[in-house]
Short mmCIF file of N, CA and C in Angstrom, two decimals:
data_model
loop_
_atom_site.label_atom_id
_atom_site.label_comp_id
_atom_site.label_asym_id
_atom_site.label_seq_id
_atom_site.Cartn_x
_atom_site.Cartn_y
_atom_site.Cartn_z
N UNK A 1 -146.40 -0.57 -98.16
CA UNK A 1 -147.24 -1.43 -97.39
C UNK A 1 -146.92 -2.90 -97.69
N UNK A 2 -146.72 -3.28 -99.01
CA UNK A 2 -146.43 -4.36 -99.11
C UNK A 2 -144.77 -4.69 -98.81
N UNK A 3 -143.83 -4.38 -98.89
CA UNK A 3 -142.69 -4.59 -98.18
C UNK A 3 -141.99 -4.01 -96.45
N UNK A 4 -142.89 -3.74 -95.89
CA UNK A 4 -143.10 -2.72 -94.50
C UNK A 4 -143.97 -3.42 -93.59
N UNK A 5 -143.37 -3.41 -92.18
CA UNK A 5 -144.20 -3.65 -91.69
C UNK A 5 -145.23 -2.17 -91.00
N UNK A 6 -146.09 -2.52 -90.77
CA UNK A 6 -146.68 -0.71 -90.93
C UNK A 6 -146.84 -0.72 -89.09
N UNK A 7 -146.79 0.32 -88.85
CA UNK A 7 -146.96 1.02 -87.36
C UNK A 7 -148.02 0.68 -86.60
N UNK A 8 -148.21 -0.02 -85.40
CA UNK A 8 -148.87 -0.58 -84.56
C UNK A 8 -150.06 0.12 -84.51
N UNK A 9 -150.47 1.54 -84.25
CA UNK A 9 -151.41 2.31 -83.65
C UNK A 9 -152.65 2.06 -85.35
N UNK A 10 -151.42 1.95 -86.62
CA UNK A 10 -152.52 1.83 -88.11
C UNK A 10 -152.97 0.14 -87.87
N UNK A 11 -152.12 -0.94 -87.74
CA UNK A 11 -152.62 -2.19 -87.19
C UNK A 11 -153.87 -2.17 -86.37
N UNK A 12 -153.85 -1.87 -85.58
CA UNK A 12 -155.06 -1.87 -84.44
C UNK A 12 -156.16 -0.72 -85.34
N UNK A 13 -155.88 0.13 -85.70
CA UNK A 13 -157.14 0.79 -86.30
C UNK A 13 -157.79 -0.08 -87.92
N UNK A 14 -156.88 -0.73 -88.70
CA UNK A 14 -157.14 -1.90 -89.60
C UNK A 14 -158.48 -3.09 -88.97
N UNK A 15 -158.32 -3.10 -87.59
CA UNK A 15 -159.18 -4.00 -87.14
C UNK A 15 -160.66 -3.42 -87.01
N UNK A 16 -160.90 -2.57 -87.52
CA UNK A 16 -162.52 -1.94 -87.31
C UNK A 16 -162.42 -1.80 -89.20
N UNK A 17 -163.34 -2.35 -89.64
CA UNK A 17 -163.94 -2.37 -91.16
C UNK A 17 -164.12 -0.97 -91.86
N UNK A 18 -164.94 -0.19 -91.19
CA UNK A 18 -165.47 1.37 -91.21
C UNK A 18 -164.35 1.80 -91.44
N UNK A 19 -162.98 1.64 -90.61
CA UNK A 19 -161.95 2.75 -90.97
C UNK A 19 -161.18 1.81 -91.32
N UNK A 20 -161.04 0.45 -91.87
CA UNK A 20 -159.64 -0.22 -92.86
C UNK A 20 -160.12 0.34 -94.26
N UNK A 21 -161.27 0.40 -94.55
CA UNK A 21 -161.63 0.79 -95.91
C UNK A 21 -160.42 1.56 -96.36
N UNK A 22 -161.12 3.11 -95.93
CA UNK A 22 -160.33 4.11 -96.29
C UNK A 22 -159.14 4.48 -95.99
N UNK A 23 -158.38 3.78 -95.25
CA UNK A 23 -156.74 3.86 -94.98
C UNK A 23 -156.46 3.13 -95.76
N UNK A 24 -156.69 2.08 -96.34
CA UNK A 24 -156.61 0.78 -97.08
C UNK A 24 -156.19 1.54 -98.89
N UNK A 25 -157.56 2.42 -98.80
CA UNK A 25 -157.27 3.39 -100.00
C UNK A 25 -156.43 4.20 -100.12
N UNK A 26 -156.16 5.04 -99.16
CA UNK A 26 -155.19 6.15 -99.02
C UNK A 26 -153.80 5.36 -99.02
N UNK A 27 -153.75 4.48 -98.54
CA UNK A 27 -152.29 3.72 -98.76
C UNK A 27 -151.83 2.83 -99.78
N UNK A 28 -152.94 2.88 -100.29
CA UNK A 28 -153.01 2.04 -102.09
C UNK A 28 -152.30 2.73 -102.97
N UNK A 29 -152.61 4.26 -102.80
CA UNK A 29 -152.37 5.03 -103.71
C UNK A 29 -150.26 5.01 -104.04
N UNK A 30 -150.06 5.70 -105.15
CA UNK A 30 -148.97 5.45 -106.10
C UNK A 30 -148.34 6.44 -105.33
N UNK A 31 -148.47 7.25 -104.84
CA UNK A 31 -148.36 8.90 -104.41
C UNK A 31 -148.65 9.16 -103.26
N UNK A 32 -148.86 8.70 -101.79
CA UNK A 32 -149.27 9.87 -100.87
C UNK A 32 -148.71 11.01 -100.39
N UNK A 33 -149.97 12.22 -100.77
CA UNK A 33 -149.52 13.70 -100.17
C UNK A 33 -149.75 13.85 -98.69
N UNK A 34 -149.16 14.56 -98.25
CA UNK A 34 -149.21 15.20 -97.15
C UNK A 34 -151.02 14.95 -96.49
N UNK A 35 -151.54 15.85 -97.17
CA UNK A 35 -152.60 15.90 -96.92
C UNK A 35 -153.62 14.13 -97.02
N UNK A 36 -153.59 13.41 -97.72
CA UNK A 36 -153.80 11.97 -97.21
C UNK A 36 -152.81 11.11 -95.97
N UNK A 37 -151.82 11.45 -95.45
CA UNK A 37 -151.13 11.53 -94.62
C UNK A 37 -151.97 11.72 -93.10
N UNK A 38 -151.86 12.86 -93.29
CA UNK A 38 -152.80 13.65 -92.22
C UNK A 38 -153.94 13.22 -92.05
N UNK A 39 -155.07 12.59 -93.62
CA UNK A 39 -155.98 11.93 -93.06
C UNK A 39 -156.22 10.55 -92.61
N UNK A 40 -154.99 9.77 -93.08
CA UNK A 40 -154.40 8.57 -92.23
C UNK A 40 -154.46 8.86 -91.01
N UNK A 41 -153.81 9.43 -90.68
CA UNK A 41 -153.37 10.25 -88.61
C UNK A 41 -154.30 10.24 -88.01
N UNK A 42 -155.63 11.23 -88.85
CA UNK A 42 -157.08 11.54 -88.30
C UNK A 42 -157.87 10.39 -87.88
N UNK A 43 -157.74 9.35 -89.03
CA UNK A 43 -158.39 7.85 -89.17
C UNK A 43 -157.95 7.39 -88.11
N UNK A 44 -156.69 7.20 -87.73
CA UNK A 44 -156.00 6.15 -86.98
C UNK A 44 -156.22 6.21 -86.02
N UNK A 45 -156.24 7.84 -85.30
CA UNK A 45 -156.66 8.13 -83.74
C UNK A 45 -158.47 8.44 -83.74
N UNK A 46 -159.00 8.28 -84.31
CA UNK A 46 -160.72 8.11 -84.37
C UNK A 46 -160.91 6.70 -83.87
N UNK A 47 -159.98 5.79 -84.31
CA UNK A 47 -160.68 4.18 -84.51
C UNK A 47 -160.67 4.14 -82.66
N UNK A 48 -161.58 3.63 -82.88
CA UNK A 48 -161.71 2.69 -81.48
C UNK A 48 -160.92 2.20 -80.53
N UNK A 49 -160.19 1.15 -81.16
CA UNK A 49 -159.01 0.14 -80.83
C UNK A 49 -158.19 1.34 -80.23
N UNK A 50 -158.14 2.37 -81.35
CA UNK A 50 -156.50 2.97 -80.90
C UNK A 50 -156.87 3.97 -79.73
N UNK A 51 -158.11 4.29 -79.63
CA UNK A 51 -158.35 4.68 -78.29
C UNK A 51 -158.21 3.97 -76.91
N UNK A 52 -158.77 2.67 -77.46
CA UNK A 52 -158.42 2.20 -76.10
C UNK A 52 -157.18 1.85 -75.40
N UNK A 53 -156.47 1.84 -77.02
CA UNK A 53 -154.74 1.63 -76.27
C UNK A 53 -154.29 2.63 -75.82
N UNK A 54 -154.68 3.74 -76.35
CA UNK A 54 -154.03 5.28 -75.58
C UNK A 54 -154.62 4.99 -74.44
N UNK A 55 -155.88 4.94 -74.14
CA UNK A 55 -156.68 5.04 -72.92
C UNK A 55 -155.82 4.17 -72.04
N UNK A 56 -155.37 2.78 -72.36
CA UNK A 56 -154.43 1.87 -71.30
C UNK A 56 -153.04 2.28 -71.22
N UNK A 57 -152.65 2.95 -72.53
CA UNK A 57 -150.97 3.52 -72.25
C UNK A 57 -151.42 4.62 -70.58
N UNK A 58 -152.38 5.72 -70.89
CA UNK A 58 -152.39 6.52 -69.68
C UNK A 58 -152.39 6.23 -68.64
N UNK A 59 -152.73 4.83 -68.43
CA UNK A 59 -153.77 4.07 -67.06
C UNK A 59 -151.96 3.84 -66.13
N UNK A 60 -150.86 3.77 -67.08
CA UNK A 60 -149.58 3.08 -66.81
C UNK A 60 -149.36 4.59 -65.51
N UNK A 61 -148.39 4.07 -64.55
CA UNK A 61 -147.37 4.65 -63.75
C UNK A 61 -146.49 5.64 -64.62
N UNK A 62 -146.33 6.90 -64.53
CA UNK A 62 -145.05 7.39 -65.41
C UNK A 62 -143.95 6.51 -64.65
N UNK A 63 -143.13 5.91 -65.48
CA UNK A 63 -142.21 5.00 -64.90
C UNK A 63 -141.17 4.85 -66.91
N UNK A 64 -139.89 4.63 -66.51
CA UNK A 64 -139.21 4.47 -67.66
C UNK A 64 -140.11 4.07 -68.81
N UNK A 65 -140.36 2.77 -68.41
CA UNK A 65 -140.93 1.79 -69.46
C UNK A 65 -142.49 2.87 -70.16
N UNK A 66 -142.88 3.52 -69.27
CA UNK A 66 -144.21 4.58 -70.01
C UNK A 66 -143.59 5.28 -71.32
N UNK A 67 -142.39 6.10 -70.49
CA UNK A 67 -141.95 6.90 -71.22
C UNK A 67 -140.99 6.06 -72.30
N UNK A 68 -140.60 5.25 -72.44
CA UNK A 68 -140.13 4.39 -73.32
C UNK A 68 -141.23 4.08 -74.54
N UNK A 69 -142.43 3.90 -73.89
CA UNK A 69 -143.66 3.15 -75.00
C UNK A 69 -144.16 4.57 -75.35
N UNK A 70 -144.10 6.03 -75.06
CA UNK A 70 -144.82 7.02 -75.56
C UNK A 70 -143.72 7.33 -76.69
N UNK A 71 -142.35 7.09 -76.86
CA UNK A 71 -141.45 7.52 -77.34
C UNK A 71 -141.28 6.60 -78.83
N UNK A 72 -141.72 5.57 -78.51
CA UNK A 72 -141.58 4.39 -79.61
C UNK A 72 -143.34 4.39 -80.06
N UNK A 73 -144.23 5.33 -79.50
CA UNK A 73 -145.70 5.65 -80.33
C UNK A 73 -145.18 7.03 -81.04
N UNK A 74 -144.52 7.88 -80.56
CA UNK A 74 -144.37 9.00 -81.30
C UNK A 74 -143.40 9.08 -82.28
N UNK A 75 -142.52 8.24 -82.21
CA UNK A 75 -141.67 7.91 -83.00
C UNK A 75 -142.51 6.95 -84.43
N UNK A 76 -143.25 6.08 -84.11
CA UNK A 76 -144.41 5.64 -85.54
C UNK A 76 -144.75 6.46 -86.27
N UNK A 77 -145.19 7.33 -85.53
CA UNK A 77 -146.23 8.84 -85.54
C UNK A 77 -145.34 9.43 -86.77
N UNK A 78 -144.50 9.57 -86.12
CA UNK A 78 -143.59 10.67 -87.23
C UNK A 78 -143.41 9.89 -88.70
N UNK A 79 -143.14 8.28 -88.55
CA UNK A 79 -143.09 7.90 -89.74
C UNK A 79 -144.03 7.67 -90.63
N UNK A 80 -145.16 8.24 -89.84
CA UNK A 80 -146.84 8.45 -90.97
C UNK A 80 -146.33 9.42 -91.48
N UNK A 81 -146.18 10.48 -90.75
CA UNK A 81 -146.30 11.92 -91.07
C UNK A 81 -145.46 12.07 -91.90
N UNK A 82 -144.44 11.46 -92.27
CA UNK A 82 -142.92 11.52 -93.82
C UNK A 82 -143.82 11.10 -94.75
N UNK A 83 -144.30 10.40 -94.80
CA UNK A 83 -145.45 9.69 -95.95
C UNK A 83 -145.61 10.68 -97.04
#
């Protein structure tokens, strides 16, 4: 975290207090397992923010550029999930 820039969808969920806490913790740690991983993931798509950006990614035309921005969200995705 401190040499990384971290994945857009954890940015936007950082912006609600309630859930920076505990990602804040889980990413503190010396070690993350799998299983704090996963509850990063859980956190990230709960928050608010990151709903509403899914909610505006859907609102898009399937058109290149959609499928370009779902590919470069799932592609973040995966680099939680190595964690």
């Amino acid at each position: 975290m401190k040499n990384e820039c971290l994945p857009l969808p954890i940015l936007y969920a950082l912006k609600e207090p309630q859930v920076k806490k505990p990602i804040v913790t889980l990413l503190s740690k010396r070690e993350i397992s799998k299983k704090d991983a996963e509850r990063i993931v859980d956190l990230v798509f709960e928050a608010g923010e990151v709903k509403m950006f899914v909610k505006s990614i859907s609102r898009l035309k399937e058109s290149r550029i959609t499928l370009q921005m779902e590919n470069l969200i799932k592609g973040m995705l995966e680099d939680i999930e190595e964690i």
